[in-house]
C-alpha cells in the first residue's frame, strides 16, 4: 500500500471508493443467465444501468436475488436462451440494448425491446443487419433503432462480417450469444472501436466455460453453452478516471484498490495517459495510485479510441494544463448518451476556453474557466468530468442535472467531496512502498 512520509510520519495515500464495473456486471449477469446453475456475483455495480439490465433479464424469466446490502447477487441460469414472449425495457443502457437481442434470438418466443428516449436515439442498425443476415427475423421501424421485436429461434451459427466502427457492443452481444447455438459462429471484424471491451467479453465468456478462439480479426465460437461460475466484480475503471484526474489536476495522490495490472478493463489505461500530463502513476498487482504533478503538462496528442469513455475526463481538465491537448480517434463518442465531442466543446466554450473540434477529435487550449451552468445532456460522464474541473479550478460551476451520474455512479458527488476535502499533500516528500 503506498505510503508517504512527512518528517518521519507515514501517511497512507487516500483511497477512492469506486463502485463495481458496469461492463463486468452486465456481462456477468447475461452469461450467468445463460449458464447452467447459479452464479454469485460479488460487489456488483448497483446503478441505473445494472438495475435496468437485471430488470430486463427478469422480464426474460431469469431469477436474480440480492443479499441485503446488494453485496452479492445470485443469478439462477436458464441453461440456454429465454423461452416465451416478453417485453424488455432497457432504460438508458446501451449494453442491454446491444447484448440482449442476440441472446433472445437463441431462445423461443417474440421479444419486444424498447428503451428511454435517449436510448431510442442510439444506433442499432449494424446489429439488426447482422442478426438478419444470420437468419433471424427482426421487426423494426424505419429508423432502424429501438423499439424492435426479435423472433427467437432463427440464430443457428454460420459466418458473418461485422463492422464495429460505431460500437463494439454489437460484436460483444453476438459473441456472448454464440456458444448457445447449435453450430459454430465465425465473425470477421474489419474495423473495431473500443477493442478492450471485446477482450473483456472473450475473457468472461471463457470464465463461464465457453470455447472461443481469436486469430487476427477473426473470432470463432463453438457450441457448448455456459456453466455457472462465481465472479468478484472489479471497481469500475471509467469511474476511477474522475478520481485519478482530480488527483492529477490538484497535485494530490489517490489510490484505487482492486484495480491493478491484471484488470480486465481497458479504461485503467487512462491512468497511464495521465503520465503524459506529468502524473506519477503506479499500477500494482491489485491497486493503482496516481500522484499529481505541481502543474499539469499539456502539449501532446493522444488517440483515445480504445478508452473513449475517459476522453471527457481528460478534456475537462485540459484547460488547466500548460499547453494544448489534442484527443483523437473519438468519432464514435458522438453516438453515446450525448454527442460527447460537441457536449464537451460547448461546455468548455461556455466557460471561456478555446476549443477546436473536428469529426473525430478535439483540441483544448489552456485557460482559466469562468463560472457557468454546465449542460449535462443527461450524460453521466459530462456531469462527472465537469465536476472534476469545477473542483480543480474552483470555477464555481452549477450542473444542470447532477443526478444523471446515477447511470453508473450513484454517490459520485459525495465521494468526490469526501476524498478531495483532504489537505493537498506537499509534492517534495519521499514515497515508499
Ligand atoms: O461493452 C461495453 O461494456 C461498453 C463498450 C463501450 O461502448 P462502444 O463499444 O459503443 O464504444 C463503452 O463506451 C460502454 O460504456 C461500455
Ligand atoms: C457509453 C456508455 O454507456 P452505454 O453502456 O449505455 O453505451 C457509458 O457508460 O459511457
Coordinates of C-alpha atoms and ligand atoms in Angstrom, one line a residue:
X1 CA 0.0 0.0 0.0
X2 CA 1.6 3.3 -1.0
X3 CA 2.8 5.3 2.0
X4 CA 4.3 8.7 2.0
X5 CA 6.4 10.2 4.8
X6 CA 6.4 13.8 6.1
X7 CA 9.2 14.5 8.6
X8 CA 9.2 10.8 9.5
X9 CA 5.4 10.4 9.8
X10 CA 3.9 7.8 7.5
X11 CA 0.7 8.9 5.8
X12 CA -1.4 6.5 3.7
X13 CA -2.5 7.7 0.3
X14 CA -6.3 8.4 0.3
X15 CA -8.4 5.6 -1.2
X16 CA -11.2 6.4 -3.5
X17 CA -14.2 4.1 -3.0
X18 CA -15.2 3.2 -6.5
X19 CA -18.3 1.0 -7.2
X20 CA -18.2 -2.1 -9.4
X21 CA -17.7 -2.1 -13.1
X22 CA -20.8 -1.6 -15.2
X23 CA -19.4 -3.6 -18.1
X24 CA -18.3 -6.5 -16.0
X25 CA -21.6 -6.6 -14.0
X26 CA -23.8 -6.6 -17.1
X27 CA -21.7 -9.2 -19.0
X28 CA -21.7 -11.4 -15.9
X29 CA -25.4 -11.0 -15.5
X30 CA -26.0 -12.1 -19.1
X31 CA -23.6 -15.0 -19.0
X32 CA -24.9 -16.2 -15.7
X33 CA -28.4 -16.0 -17.0
X34 CA -27.4 -18.2 -20.0
X35 CA -25.5 -20.7 -17.9
X36 CA -26.4 -24.0 -16.2
X37 CA -26.6 -23.4 -12.4
X38 CA -26.5 -20.5 -10.1
X39 CA -23.8 -17.8 -10.2
X40 CA -22.9 -15.4 -7.3
X41 CA -21.7 -12.0 -8.4
X42 CA -19.8 -10.2 -5.6
X43 CA -19.7 -6.4 -5.4
X44 CA -21.8 -5.9 -8.5
X45 CA -22.4 -2.3 -9.6
X46 CA -25.8 -1.2 -8.3
X47 CA -26.8 1.7 -10.5
X48 CA -29.4 2.6 -13.1
X49 CA -27.7 0.7 -15.9
X50 CA -27.2 -2.5 -14.0
X51 CA -30.6 -2.4 -12.4
X52 CA -32.1 -1.9 -15.9
X53 CA -30.1 -4.9 -17.2
X54 CA -31.1 -7.0 -14.3
X55 CA -34.7 -6.0 -14.7
X56 CA -34.5 -6.8 -18.4
X57 CA -33.3 -10.3 -17.6
X58 CA -36.1 -10.8 -15.0
X59 CA -38.5 -9.9 -17.8
X60 CA -36.9 -12.8 -19.7
X61 CA -37.6 -15.2 -16.9
X62 CA -34.2 -15.1 -15.1
X63 CA -34.3 -15.1 -11.3
X64 CA -31.8 -12.7 -9.7
X65 CA -31.9 -12.3 -5.9
X66 CA -29.9 -9.9 -3.9
X67 CA -28.5 -10.3 -0.4
X68 CA -29.3 -7.4 1.9
X69 CA -26.9 -4.5 1.1
X70 CA -26.6 -5.8 -2.5
X71 CA -23.0 -7.1 -1.9
X72 CA -23.9 -10.3 -3.7
X73 CA -26.3 -11.1 -6.5
X74 CA -27.4 -14.7 -7.1
X75 CA -28.3 -15.4 -10.7
X76 CA -30.2 -18.6 -11.5
X77 CA -29.2 -19.5 -15.0
X78 CA -31.7 -20.7 -17.7
X79 CA -29.2 -23.1 -19.2
X80 CA -29.8 -21.5 -22.7
X81 CA -31.8 -18.8 -24.3
X82 CA -35.1 -17.4 -22.9
X83 CA -38.5 -19.2 -23.6
X84 CA -41.8 -17.4 -24.0
X85 CA -42.8 -13.9 -25.2
X86 CA -41.5 -10.9 -23.3
X87 CA -41.4 -7.1 -23.2
X88 CA -37.9 -5.9 -22.3
X89 CA -37.3 -2.3 -21.2
X90 CA -33.6 -1.4 -21.4
X91 CA -33.8 2.0 -19.7
X92 CA -30.8 4.1 -20.8
X93 CA -28.4 1.1 -21.0
X94 CA -26.6 0.6 -24.3
X95 CA -25.3 -2.7 -23.0
X96 CA -28.8 -4.0 -22.5
X97 CA -30.0 -2.9 -26.0
X98 CA -27.0 -4.4 -27.8
X99 CA -26.3 -7.6 -25.7
X100 CA -29.9 -8.9 -25.1
X101 CA -31.4 -9.1 -28.6
X102 CA -28.8 -11.7 -29.8
X103 CA -29.5 -13.7 -26.6
X104 CA -33.2 -13.7 -27.2
X105 CA -32.6 -14.8 -30.8
X106 CA -31.2 -18.1 -29.4
X107 CA -34.5 -18.6 -27.4
X108 CA -38.1 -19.2 -28.4
X109 CA -40.8 -16.5 -28.5
X110 CA -41.3 -12.9 -29.5
X111 CA -39.2 -10.4 -27.7
X112 CA -40.1 -6.7 -27.8
X113 CA -37.3 -4.3 -26.9
X114 CA -37.6 -0.6 -26.0
X115 CA -35.7 1.9 -24.0
X116 CA -35.6 5.5 -22.9
X117 CA -35.9 8.4 -25.4
X118 CA -32.1 8.7 -25.1
X119 CA -31.5 5.0 -25.9
X120 CA -34.1 5.2 -28.8
X121 CA -31.8 7.8 -30.4
X122 CA -28.8 5.5 -30.4
X123 CA -27.9 3.3 -33.5
X124 CA -28.9 -0.4 -33.6
X125 CA -28.7 -0.9 -37.4
X126 CA -25.4 -2.9 -37.5
X127 CA -26.7 -5.4 -35.0
X128 CA -30.1 -5.7 -36.7
X129 CA -28.4 -6.2 -40.1
X130 CA -26.1 -8.8 -38.6
X131 CA -28.9 -10.8 -37.0
X132 CA -30.9 -10.6 -40.2
X133 CA -28.0 -11.9 -42.3
X134 CA -27.6 -14.8 -39.8
X135 CA -31.3 -15.8 -40.4
X136 CA -33.1 -14.0 -37.5
X137 CA -36.3 -12.2 -38.1
X138 CA -36.2 -8.7 -36.6
X139 CA -39.1 -6.3 -36.9
X140 CA -38.1 -2.7 -36.7
X141 CA -39.4 0.7 -37.7
X142 CA -37.9 2.9 -40.4
X143 CA -35.2 4.5 -38.3
X144 CA -33.5 1.1 -37.6
X145 CA -33.4 1.8 -33.9
X146 CA -35.5 0.8 -30.8
X147 CA -38.2 -0.2 -30.4
X148 CA -37.9 -3.5 -32.2
X149 CA -39.1 -7.1 -32.0
X150 CA -36.8 -10.2 -32.2
X151 CA -38.3 -13.6 -33.2
X152 CA -36.5 -16.2 -31.2
X153 CA -35.2 -19.4 -32.8
X154 CA -33.6 -18.1 -36.0
X155 CA -30.0 -18.0 -34.9
X156 CA -28.1 -21.2 -35.7
X157 CA -24.5 -20.2 -36.4
X158 CA -22.5 -19.6 -39.6
X159 CA -20.1 -16.8 -40.8
X160 CA -20.5 -13.1 -40.9
X161 CA -18.5 -9.9 -41.4
X162 CA -19.4 -7.3 -38.7
X163 CA -18.1 -3.8 -39.0
X164 CA -17.8 -2.5 -35.5
X165 CA -16.6 1.0 -36.1
X166 CA -19.7 2.7 -34.5
X167 CA -19.7 0.5 -31.4
X168 CA -18.1 -2.7 -30.1
X169 CA -21.2 -3.6 -28.2
X170 CA -22.8 -5.2 -31.3
X171 CA -19.9 -7.6 -31.5
X172 CA -19.9 -8.4 -27.8
X173 CA -23.6 -9.1 -28.0
X174 CA -23.3 -11.6 -30.8
X175 CA -20.3 -13.2 -29.3
X176 CA -22.0 -13.8 -25.9
X177 CA -25.0 -15.4 -27.7
X178 CA -22.8 -17.6 -29.9
X179 CA -21.9 -20.6 -27.6
X180 CA -25.7 -21.2 -27.2
X181 CA -26.1 -22.0 -30.9
X182 CA -26.2 -25.4 -32.5
X183 CA -23.3 -24.6 -34.9
X184 CA -20.0 -22.7 -34.7
X185 CA -20.2 -19.0 -35.5
X186 CA -17.2 -17.2 -37.2
X187 CA -17.2 -13.4 -37.1
X188 CA -14.7 -11.3 -39.2
X189 CA -14.3 -7.8 -37.8
X190 CA -12.5 -5.5 -40.2
X191 CA -12.9 -2.3 -38.1
X192 CA -13.3 -2.2 -34.3
X193 CA -13.6 0.6 -31.8
X194 CA -13.3 0.1 -28.0
X195 CA -11.2 -3.1 -28.6
X196 CA -10.6 -3.7 -24.8
X197 CA -14.3 -4.3 -24.3
X198 CA -14.2 -7.2 -26.7
X199 CA -11.2 -8.6 -24.9
X200 CA -13.3 -8.3 -21.7
X201 CA -16.2 -10.2 -23.4
X202 CA -13.9 -13.0 -24.5
X203 CA -12.3 -13.3 -21.0
X204 CA -15.7 -13.5 -19.3
X205 CA -17.1 -16.0 -21.9
X206 CA -14.1 -18.2 -21.1
X207 CA -14.6 -17.7 -17.4
X208 CA -18.1 -19.1 -17.9
X209 CA -16.7 -22.1 -19.8
X210 CA -17.2 -21.1 -23.4
X211 CA -15.0 -22.3 -26.3
X212 CA -13.9 -19.2 -28.3
X213 CA -10.8 -18.6 -30.4
X214 CA -9.4 -15.5 -31.9
X215 CA -7.0 -15.2 -34.8
X216 CA -6.2 -11.7 -36.0
X217 CA -9.6 -10.1 -36.9
X218 CA -11.5 -13.4 -36.9
X219 CA -13.3 -14.8 -33.8
X220 CA -14.8 -18.3 -33.8
X221 CA -17.1 -19.8 -31.2
X222 CA -18.1 -23.4 -30.8
X223 CA -21.4 -24.7 -29.3
X224 CA -21.4 -25.8 -25.7
X225 CA -23.1 -23.2 -23.7
X226 CA -22.0 -21.8 -20.3
X227 CA -21.6 -23.1 -16.8
X228 CA -22.2 -21.0 -13.6
X229 CA -19.0 -19.6 -12.1
X230 CA -18.9 -17.1 -9.3
X231 CA -17.3 -13.8 -10.1
X232 CA -16.0 -10.9 -8.0
X233 CA -16.6 -7.6 -9.9
X234 CA -13.7 -5.2 -10.1
X235 CA -14.2 -1.5 -9.3
X236 CA -15.2 0.5 -12.4
X237 CA -12.1 1.8 -14.2
X238 CA -14.1 4.5 -16.1
X239 CA -15.5 5.8 -12.8
X240 CA -12.0 5.7 -11.3
X241 CA -10.8 8.1 -14.0
X242 CA -12.5 11.0 -12.4
X243 CA -10.5 10.5 -9.2
X244 CA -7.3 9.9 -11.0
X245 CA -7.8 13.1 -13.0
X246 CA -8.8 15.1 -9.8
X247 CA -5.5 14.0 -8.2
X248 CA -3.5 14.9 -11.3
X249 CA -5.1 18.3 -11.6
X250 CA -4.8 19.2 -7.9
X251 CA -1.3 17.8 -7.1
X252 CA -2.9 15.2 -4.8
X253 CA -2.5 11.4 -4.6
X254 CA -5.3 8.9 -4.9
X255 CA -5.3 5.1 -4.8
X256 CA -7.9 2.8 -6.1
X257 CA -7.8 -0.7 -4.6
X258 CA -9.0 -3.7 -6.7
X259 CA -7.7 -2.2 -10.0
X260 CA -4.3 -3.5 -10.8
X261 CA -2.2 -4.8 -13.7
X262 CA -4.5 -7.8 -14.1
X263 CA -7.6 -5.7 -14.6
X264 CA -9.9 -6.8 -17.4
X265 CA -10.8 -3.1 -18.0
X266 CA -9.1 -1.2 -20.8
X267 CA -10.1 2.1 -19.1
X268 CA -7.4 1.6 -16.5
X269 CA -5.2 2.8 -19.3
X270 CA -6.5 6.3 -18.5
X271 CA -4.1 6.4 -15.5
X272 CA -1.2 5.8 -17.9
X273 CA -2.4 8.6 -20.1
X274 CA -2.0 10.9 -17.1
X275 CA 1.7 10.2 -17.2
X276 CA 1.8 12.3 -20.3
X277 CA 0.4 15.2 -18.2
X278 CA 3.2 14.8 -15.7
X279 CA 1.5 12.5 -13.1
X280 CA 3.3 9.7 -11.4
X281 CA 1.4 6.5 -11.8
X282 CA 2.0 3.2 -10.1
X283 CA 0.0 0.2 -11.3
X284 CA 0.5 -2.6 -8.7
X285 CA -0.9 -6.1 -8.6
X286 CA -4.1 -5.1 -7.1
X287 CA -4.2 -1.3 -6.9
X288 CA -3.4 1.8 -8.8
X289 CA -2.1 5.1 -7.4
X290 CA -1.9 8.5 -9.2
X291 CA 0.1 11.3 -7.8
X292 CA -0.4 14.7 -9.4
X293 CA 2.4 16.9 -10.6
X294 CA 2.9 20.5 -9.4
X295 CA 1.2 21.7 -12.5
X296 CA -0.5 19.7 -15.3
X297 CA 1.5 19.4 -18.5
X298 CA -0.1 19.6 -22.0
X299 CA 1.5 19.8 -25.5
X300 CA 0.6 16.2 -26.5
X301 CA -1.8 14.4 -28.9
X302 CA -3.4 11.1 -27.8
X303 CA -5.6 8.6 -29.6
X304 CA -8.3 7.6 -27.0
X305 CA -10.4 5.4 -29.4
X306 CA -9.9 2.3 -27.3
X307 CA -10.7 4.0 -24.0
X308 CA -13.1 6.7 -25.2
X309 CA -15.4 6.7 -22.1
X310 CA -12.5 8.6 -20.4
X311 CA -11.8 11.2 -23.1
X312 CA -14.1 13.7 -21.5
X313 CA -12.3 13.2 -18.2
X314 CA -9.1 14.3 -19.8
X315 CA -10.7 17.0 -22.0
X316 CA -12.4 18.6 -18.9
X317 CA -9.2 19.1 -17.0
X318 CA -7.1 20.0 -20.1
X319 CA -7.7 23.8 -19.7
X320 CA -5.5 23.5 -16.5
X321 CA -2.5 22.2 -18.5
X322 CA 0.3 24.5 -19.7
X323 CA -0.2 23.8 -23.4
X324 CA -3.0 22.4 -25.7
X325 CA -4.0 18.8 -25.5
X326 CA -5.5 17.1 -28.6
X327 CA -7.6 13.9 -28.3
X328 CA -8.2 11.8 -31.5
X329 CA -10.0 8.6 -32.5
X330 CA -13.2 9.5 -30.8
X331 CA -15.8 9.9 -33.7
X332 CA -17.9 7.1 -32.2
X333 CA -18.4 9.1 -29.0
X334 CA -20.9 11.3 -30.9
X335 CA -23.3 8.3 -30.7
X336 CA -23.4 7.7 -27.0
X337 CA -25.6 9.2 -24.2
X338 CA -24.9 12.6 -25.9
X339 CA -22.8 13.8 -28.8
X340 CA -19.9 13.8 -26.4
X341 CA -17.4 15.8 -28.5
X342 CA -19.9 18.5 -29.1
X343 CA -21.1 18.5 -25.4
X344 CA -17.6 18.9 -24.1
X345 CA -16.8 21.6 -26.6
X346 CA -19.9 23.6 -25.9
X347 CA -19.4 23.5 -22.1
X348 CA -15.7 24.4 -22.3
X349 CA -16.6 27.3 -24.6
X350 CA -19.3 28.4 -22.2
X351 CA -16.6 28.8 -19.5
X352 CA -14.4 30.8 -21.8
X353 CA -12.0 28.1 -23.0
X354 CA -10.7 27.9 -26.6
X355 CA -11.6 24.6 -28.2
X356 CA -11.2 23.2 -31.7
X357 CA -13.4 20.3 -32.7
X358 CA -13.5 18.0 -35.7
X359 CA -15.4 14.9 -36.7
X360 CA -13.1 12.6 -34.7
X361 CA -11.0 14.9 -32.4
X362 CA -10.9 17.8 -30.1
X363 CA -8.2 20.2 -29.1
X364 CA -8.5 22.1 -25.7
X365 CA -6.3 25.1 -25.0
X366 CA -5.1 26.3 -21.6
X367 CA -7.3 28.9 -19.8
X368 CA -9.0 29.9 -16.6
X369 CA -12.6 28.6 -16.5
X370 CA -15.2 31.1 -15.5
X371 CA -18.4 30.1 -13.7
X372 CA -21.2 28.9 -15.8
X373 CA -24.0 26.3 -15.7
X374 CA -22.8 23.0 -17.3
X375 CA -25.3 21.4 -19.6
X376 CA -25.1 17.7 -18.8
X377 CA -27.3 16.5 -21.7
X378 CA -28.4 13.7 -19.3
X379 CA -24.9 12.2 -19.8
X380 CA -23.4 11.0 -16.5
X381 CA -19.8 11.3 -17.9
X382 CA -20.3 15.0 -18.8
X383 CA -21.5 15.6 -15.3
X384 CA -18.7 13.8 -13.6
X385 CA -16.0 15.2 -15.9
X386 CA -17.0 18.8 -15.3
X387 CA -17.5 18.2 -11.5
X388 CA -13.7 17.4 -11.6
X389 CA -12.9 20.6 -13.5
X390 CA -15.0 22.5 -11.0
X391 CA -13.1 21.1 -8.1
X392 CA -9.7 21.5 -9.6
X393 CA -10.3 25.1 -10.8
X394 CA -12.7 26.3 -8.1
X395 CA -14.6 27.8 -11.0
X396 CA -18.0 27.6 -9.2
X397 CA -20.0 25.7 -11.9
X398 CA -23.5 24.5 -11.4
X399 CA -24.5 21.3 -13.2
X400 CA -28.0 21.4 -14.7
X401 CA -28.6 17.7 -13.9
X402 CA -26.2 16.4 -11.2
X403 CA -28.3 13.3 -10.6
X404 CA -27.6 11.9 -14.1
X405 CA -24.5 10.4 -12.6
X406 CA -26.8 7.6 -11.2
X407 CA -26.5 5.8 -14.5
X408 CA -23.2 4.4 -13.4
X409 CA -22.1 6.0 -10.1
X410 CA -24.7 6.9 -7.5
X411 CA -22.9 8.6 -4.7
X412 CA -20.3 10.2 -7.0
X413 CA -20.6 13.7 -5.8
X414 CA -20.3 12.7 -2.1
X415 CA -17.3 10.6 -2.8
X416 CA -15.5 13.4 -4.7
X417 CA -16.2 15.8 -1.9
X418 CA -15.1 13.3 0.8
X419 CA -11.8 12.5 -0.9
X420 CA -10.9 15.9 -2.2
X421 CA -11.5 17.7 1.1
X422 CA -8.3 16.2 2.3
X423 CA -5.5 18.7 2.6
X424 CA -3.3 18.9 -0.5
X425 CA -0.2 16.7 0.0
X426 CA 3.1 18.5 -0.5
X427 CA 4.9 17.2 -3.6
X428 CA 8.5 17.2 -2.3
X429 CA 8.0 14.3 0.1
X430 CA 9.5 10.8 -0.3
X431 CA 7.4 7.9 -1.4
X432 CA 7.8 4.4 -0.1
X433 CA 6.1 1.1 -1.0
Ligands
LIG1 O1 -19.2 -3.2 -23.9 C1 -19.2 -2.3 -23.0 O2 -19.5 -2.6 -21.9 C2 -19.0 -0.9 -23.4 C3 -18.5 -0.6 -24.6 C4 -18.2 0.9 -24.9 O3 -19.1 1.2 -25.9 P1 -18.7 1.3 -27.5 O4 -18.3 0.0 -27.9 O5 -20.0 1.7 -28.1 O6 -17.7 2.3 -27.7 C5 -18.3 1.8 -23.7 O7 -18.4 3.1 -24.2 C6 -19.5 1.5 -22.9 O8 -19.6 2.4 -21.8 C7 -19.5 0.1 -22.4
LIG2 C1 -21.4 4.8 -23.4 C2 -21.8 4.4 -22.2 O1 -22.8 3.6 -21.8 P1 -23.6 2.5 -22.6 O2 -23.4 1.2 -22.0 O3 -25.1 3.0 -22.5 O4 -23.2 2.5 -24.1 C3 -21.0 4.9 -21.0 O5 -21.3 4.4 -19.9 O6 -20.2 5.9 -21.1

